[in-house]
PDB file of C-alpha atoms in Angstrom:
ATOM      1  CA  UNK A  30       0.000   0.000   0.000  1.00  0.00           C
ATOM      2  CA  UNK A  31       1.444   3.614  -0.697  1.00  0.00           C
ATOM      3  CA  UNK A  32      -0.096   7.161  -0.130  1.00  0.00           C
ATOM      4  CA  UNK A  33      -0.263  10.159  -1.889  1.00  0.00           C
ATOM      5  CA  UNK A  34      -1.028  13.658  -1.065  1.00  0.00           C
ATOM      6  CA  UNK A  35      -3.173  14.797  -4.194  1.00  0.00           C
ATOM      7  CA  UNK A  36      -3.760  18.865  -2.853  1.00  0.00           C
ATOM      8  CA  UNK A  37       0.286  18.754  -2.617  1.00  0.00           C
ATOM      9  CA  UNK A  38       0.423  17.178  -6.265  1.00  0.00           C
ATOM     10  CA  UNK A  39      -1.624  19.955  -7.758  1.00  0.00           C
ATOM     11  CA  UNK A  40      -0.157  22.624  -5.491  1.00  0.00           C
ATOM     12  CA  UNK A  41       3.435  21.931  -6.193  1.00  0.00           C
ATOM     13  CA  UNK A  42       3.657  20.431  -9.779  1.00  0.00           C
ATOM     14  CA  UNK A  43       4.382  22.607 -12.823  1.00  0.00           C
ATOM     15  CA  UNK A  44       1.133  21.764 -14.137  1.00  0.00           C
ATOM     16  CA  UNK A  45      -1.148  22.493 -11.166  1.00  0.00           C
ATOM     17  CA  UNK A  46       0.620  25.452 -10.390  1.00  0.00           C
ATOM     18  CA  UNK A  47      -0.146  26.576 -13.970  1.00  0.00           C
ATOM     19  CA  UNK A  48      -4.058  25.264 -13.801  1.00  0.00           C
ATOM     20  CA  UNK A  49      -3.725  27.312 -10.102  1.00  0.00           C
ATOM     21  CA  UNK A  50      -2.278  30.577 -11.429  1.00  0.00           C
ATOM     22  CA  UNK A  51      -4.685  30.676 -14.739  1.00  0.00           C
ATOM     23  CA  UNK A  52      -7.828  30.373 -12.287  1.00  0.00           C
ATOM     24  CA  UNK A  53      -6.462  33.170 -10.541  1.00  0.00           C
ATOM     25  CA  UNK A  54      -6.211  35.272 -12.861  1.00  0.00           C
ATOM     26  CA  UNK A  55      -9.395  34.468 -14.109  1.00  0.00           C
ATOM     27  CA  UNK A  56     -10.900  34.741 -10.531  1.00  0.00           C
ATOM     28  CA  UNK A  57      -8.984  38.386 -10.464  1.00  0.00           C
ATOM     29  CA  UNK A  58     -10.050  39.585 -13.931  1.00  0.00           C
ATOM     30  CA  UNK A  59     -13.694  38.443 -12.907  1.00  0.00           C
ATOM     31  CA  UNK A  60     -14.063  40.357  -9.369  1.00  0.00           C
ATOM     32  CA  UNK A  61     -12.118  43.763 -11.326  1.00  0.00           C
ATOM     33  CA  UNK A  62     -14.891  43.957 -13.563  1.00  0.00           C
ATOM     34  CA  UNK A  63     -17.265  43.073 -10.496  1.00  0.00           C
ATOM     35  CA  UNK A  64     -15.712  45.755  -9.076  1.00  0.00           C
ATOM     36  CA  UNK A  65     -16.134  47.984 -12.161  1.00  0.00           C
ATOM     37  CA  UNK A  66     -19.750  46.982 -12.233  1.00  0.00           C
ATOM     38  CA  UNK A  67     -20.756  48.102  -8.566  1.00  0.00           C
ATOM     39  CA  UNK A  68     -18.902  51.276  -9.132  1.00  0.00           C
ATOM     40  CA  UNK A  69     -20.674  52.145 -12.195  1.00  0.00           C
ATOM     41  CA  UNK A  70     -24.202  51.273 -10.337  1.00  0.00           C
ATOM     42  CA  UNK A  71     -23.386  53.122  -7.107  1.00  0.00           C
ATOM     43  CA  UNK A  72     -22.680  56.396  -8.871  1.00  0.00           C
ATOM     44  CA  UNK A  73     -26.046  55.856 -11.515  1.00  0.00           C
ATOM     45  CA  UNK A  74     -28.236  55.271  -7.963  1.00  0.00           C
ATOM     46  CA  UNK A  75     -26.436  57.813  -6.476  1.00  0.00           C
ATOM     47  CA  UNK A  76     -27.242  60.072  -9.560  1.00  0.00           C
ATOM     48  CA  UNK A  77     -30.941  59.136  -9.101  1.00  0.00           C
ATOM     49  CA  UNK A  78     -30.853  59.677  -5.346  1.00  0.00           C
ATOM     50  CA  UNK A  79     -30.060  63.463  -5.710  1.00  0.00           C
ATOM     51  CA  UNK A  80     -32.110  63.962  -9.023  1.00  0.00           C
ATOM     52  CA  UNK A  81     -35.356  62.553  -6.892  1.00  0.00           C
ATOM     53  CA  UNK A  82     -36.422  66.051  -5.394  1.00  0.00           C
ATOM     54  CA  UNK A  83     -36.684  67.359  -8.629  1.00  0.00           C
ATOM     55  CA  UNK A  84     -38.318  64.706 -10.367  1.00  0.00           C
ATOM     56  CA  UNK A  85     -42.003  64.207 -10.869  1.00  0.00           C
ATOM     57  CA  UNK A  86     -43.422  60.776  -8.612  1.00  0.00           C
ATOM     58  CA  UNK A  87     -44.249  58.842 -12.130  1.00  0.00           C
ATOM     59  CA  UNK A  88     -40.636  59.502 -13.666  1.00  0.00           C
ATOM     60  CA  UNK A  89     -38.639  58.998 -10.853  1.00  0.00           C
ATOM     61  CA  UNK A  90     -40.724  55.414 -10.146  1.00  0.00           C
ATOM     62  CA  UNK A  91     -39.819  54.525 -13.682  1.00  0.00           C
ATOM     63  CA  UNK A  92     -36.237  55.099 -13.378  1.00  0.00           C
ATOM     64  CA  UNK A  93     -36.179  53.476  -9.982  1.00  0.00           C
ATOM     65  CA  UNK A  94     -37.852  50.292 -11.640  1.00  0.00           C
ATOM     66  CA  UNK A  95     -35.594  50.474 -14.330  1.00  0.00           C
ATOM     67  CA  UNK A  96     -32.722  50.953 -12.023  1.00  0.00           C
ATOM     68  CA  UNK A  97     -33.974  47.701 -10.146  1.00  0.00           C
ATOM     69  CA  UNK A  98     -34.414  45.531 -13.372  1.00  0.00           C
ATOM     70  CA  UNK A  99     -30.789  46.118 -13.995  1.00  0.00           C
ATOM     71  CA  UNK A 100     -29.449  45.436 -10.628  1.00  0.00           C
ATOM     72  CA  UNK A 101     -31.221  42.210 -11.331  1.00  0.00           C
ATOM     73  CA  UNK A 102     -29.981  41.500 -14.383  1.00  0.00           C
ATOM     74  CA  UNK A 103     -26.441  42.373 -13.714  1.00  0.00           C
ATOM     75  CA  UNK A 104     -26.428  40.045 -10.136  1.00  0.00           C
ATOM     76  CA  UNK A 105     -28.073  37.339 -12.545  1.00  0.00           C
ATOM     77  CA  UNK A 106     -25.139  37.871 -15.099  1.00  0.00           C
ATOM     78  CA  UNK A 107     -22.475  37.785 -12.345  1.00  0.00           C
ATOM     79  CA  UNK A 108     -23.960  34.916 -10.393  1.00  0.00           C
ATOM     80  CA  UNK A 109     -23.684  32.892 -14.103  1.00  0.00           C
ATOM     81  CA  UNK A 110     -20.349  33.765 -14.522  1.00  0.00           C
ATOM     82  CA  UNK A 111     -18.846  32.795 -10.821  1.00  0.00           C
ATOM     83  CA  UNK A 112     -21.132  29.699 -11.573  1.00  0.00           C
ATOM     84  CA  UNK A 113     -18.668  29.377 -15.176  1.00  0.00           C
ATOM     85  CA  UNK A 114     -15.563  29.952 -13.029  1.00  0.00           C
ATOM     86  CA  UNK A 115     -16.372  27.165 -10.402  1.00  0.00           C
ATOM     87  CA  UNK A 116     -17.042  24.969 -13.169  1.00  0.00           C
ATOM     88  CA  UNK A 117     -13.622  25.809 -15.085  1.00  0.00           C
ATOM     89  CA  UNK A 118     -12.175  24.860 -12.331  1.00  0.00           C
ATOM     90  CA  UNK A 119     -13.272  22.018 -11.237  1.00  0.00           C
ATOM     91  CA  UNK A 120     -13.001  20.878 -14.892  1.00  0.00           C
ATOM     92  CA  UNK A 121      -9.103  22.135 -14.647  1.00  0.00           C
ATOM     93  CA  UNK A 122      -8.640  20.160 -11.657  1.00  0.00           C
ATOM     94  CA  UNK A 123     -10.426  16.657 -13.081  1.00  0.00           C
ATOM     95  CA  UNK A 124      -8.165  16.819 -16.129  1.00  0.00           C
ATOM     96  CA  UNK A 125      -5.040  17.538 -14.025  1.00  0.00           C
ATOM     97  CA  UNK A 126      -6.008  14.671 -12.285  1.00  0.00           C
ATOM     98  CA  UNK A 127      -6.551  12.380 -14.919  1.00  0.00           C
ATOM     99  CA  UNK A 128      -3.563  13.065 -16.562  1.00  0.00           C
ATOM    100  CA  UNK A 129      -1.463  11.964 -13.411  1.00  0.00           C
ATOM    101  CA  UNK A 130      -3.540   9.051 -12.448  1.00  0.00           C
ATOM    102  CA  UNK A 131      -1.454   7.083 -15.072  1.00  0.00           C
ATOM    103  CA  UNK A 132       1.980   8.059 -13.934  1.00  0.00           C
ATOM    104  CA  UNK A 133       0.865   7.702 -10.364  1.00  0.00           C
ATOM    105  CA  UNK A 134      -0.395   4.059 -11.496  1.00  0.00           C
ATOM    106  CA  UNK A 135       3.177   3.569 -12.874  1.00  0.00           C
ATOM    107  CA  UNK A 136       4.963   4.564  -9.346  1.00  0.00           C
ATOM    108  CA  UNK A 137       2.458   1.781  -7.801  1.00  0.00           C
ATOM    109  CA  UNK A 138       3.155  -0.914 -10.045  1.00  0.00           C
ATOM    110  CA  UNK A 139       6.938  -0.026 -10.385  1.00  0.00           C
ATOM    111  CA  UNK A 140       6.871  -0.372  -5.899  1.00  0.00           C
ATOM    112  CA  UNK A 141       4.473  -3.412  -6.733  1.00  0.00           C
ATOM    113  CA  UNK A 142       1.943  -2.030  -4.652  1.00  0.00           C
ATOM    114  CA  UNK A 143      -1.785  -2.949  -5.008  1.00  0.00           C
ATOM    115  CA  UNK A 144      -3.444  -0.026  -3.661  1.00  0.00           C
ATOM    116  CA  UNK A 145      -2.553   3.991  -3.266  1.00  0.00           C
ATOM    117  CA  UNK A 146      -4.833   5.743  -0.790  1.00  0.00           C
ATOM    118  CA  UNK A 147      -5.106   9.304   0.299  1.00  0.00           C
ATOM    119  CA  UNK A 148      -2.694  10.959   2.747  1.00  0.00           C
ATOM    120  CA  UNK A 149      -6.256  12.135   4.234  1.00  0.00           C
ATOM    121  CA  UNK A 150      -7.495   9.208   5.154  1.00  0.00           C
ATOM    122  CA  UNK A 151      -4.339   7.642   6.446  1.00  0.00           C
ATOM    123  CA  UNK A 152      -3.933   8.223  10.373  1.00  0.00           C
ATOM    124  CA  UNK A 153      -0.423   6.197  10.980  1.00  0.00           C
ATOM    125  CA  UNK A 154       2.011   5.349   8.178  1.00  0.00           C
ATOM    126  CA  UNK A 155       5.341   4.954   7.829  1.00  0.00           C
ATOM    127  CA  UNK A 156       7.193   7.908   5.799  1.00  0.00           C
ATOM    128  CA  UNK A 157       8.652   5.524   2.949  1.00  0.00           C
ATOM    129  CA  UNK A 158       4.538   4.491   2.169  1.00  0.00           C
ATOM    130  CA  UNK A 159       4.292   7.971   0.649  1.00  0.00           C
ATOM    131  CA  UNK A 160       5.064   8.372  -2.536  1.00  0.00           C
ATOM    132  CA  UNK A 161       3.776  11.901  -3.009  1.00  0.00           C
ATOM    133  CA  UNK A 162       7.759  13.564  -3.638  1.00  0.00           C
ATOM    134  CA  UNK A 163       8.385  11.145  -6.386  1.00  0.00           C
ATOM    135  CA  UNK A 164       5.093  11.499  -7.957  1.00  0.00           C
ATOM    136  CA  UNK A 165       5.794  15.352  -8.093  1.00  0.00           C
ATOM    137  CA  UNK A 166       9.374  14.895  -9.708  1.00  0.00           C
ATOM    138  CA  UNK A 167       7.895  12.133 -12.563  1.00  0.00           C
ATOM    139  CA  UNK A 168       4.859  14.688 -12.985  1.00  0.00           C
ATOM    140  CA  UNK A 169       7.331  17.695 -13.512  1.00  0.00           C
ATOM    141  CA  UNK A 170       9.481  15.431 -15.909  1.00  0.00           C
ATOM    142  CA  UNK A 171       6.459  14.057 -17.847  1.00  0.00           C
ATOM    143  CA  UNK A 172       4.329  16.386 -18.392  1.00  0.00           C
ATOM    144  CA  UNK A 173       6.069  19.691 -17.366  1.00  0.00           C
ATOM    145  CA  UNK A 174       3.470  22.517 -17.146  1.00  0.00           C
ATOM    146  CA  UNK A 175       0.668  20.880 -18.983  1.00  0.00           C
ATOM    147  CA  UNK A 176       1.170  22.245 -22.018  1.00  0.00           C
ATOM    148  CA  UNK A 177       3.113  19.659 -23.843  1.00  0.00           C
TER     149      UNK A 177
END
């Protein structure tokens, strides 16, 4: 039996590190325009806040309701597109971790191991069980950054 730290393969391989630095930047990119967004909204409510007095009841009520729809709309737009970035990666993540299944599988058979379970769901081992250090070093030399 060996064990394997998968968060520490994906945290410290080439590849995961370049999967983990492309979601962050994604992740960035998407809470700057967030950012952008509530800007732009505070100063248009803000705009409609101090035109009020001198608005008639009906046209002000309009642009309030319009105001509203588009709150909605936008938090339905943003909601969808954190959705799409949870999804990317989790996708990211699965692939990374089908790609090193296989060279994992090759470490087992190579110690003639039957089984490879989890560093978290190990509670007592013995230090030469994990294979995690030499899985990183064949990952790094086999498939580099993922983009091979």
């Amino acid at each position: 039996m060996l064990i394997i730290d998968s968060e520490r393969l994906f945290v410290e391989t080439l590849y995961g590190q370049r999967l983990a630095s492309e979601l962050a930047e994604q992740a960035a990119e998407l809470q700057a325009e967030n950012d952008r967004i509530v800007e732009s909204l505070t100063l248009e409510e803000r705009s409609l806040t101090i035109r009020r007095p001198d608005m008639e009841l009906e046209a002000f009520r309009a642009e309030a309701e319009a105001f509203d729809r588009k709150v909605q709309e936008v938090r339905r737009v943003r909601d969808a597109k954190n959705v799409e970035l949870q999804v990317a990666s989790a996708e990211a993540r699965s692939r990374f971790e089908q790609q090193v299944q296989g060279i994992v599988a090759n470490i087992m058979l190579e110690r003639g191991a039957a089984l490879v379970m989890e560093q978290r769901n190990v509670i007592l081992s013995v230090r030469a069980a994990n294979i995690t250090d030499d899985a990183i070093v064949r990952i790094d030399a086999e498939l580099g950054d993922g983009t091979r």
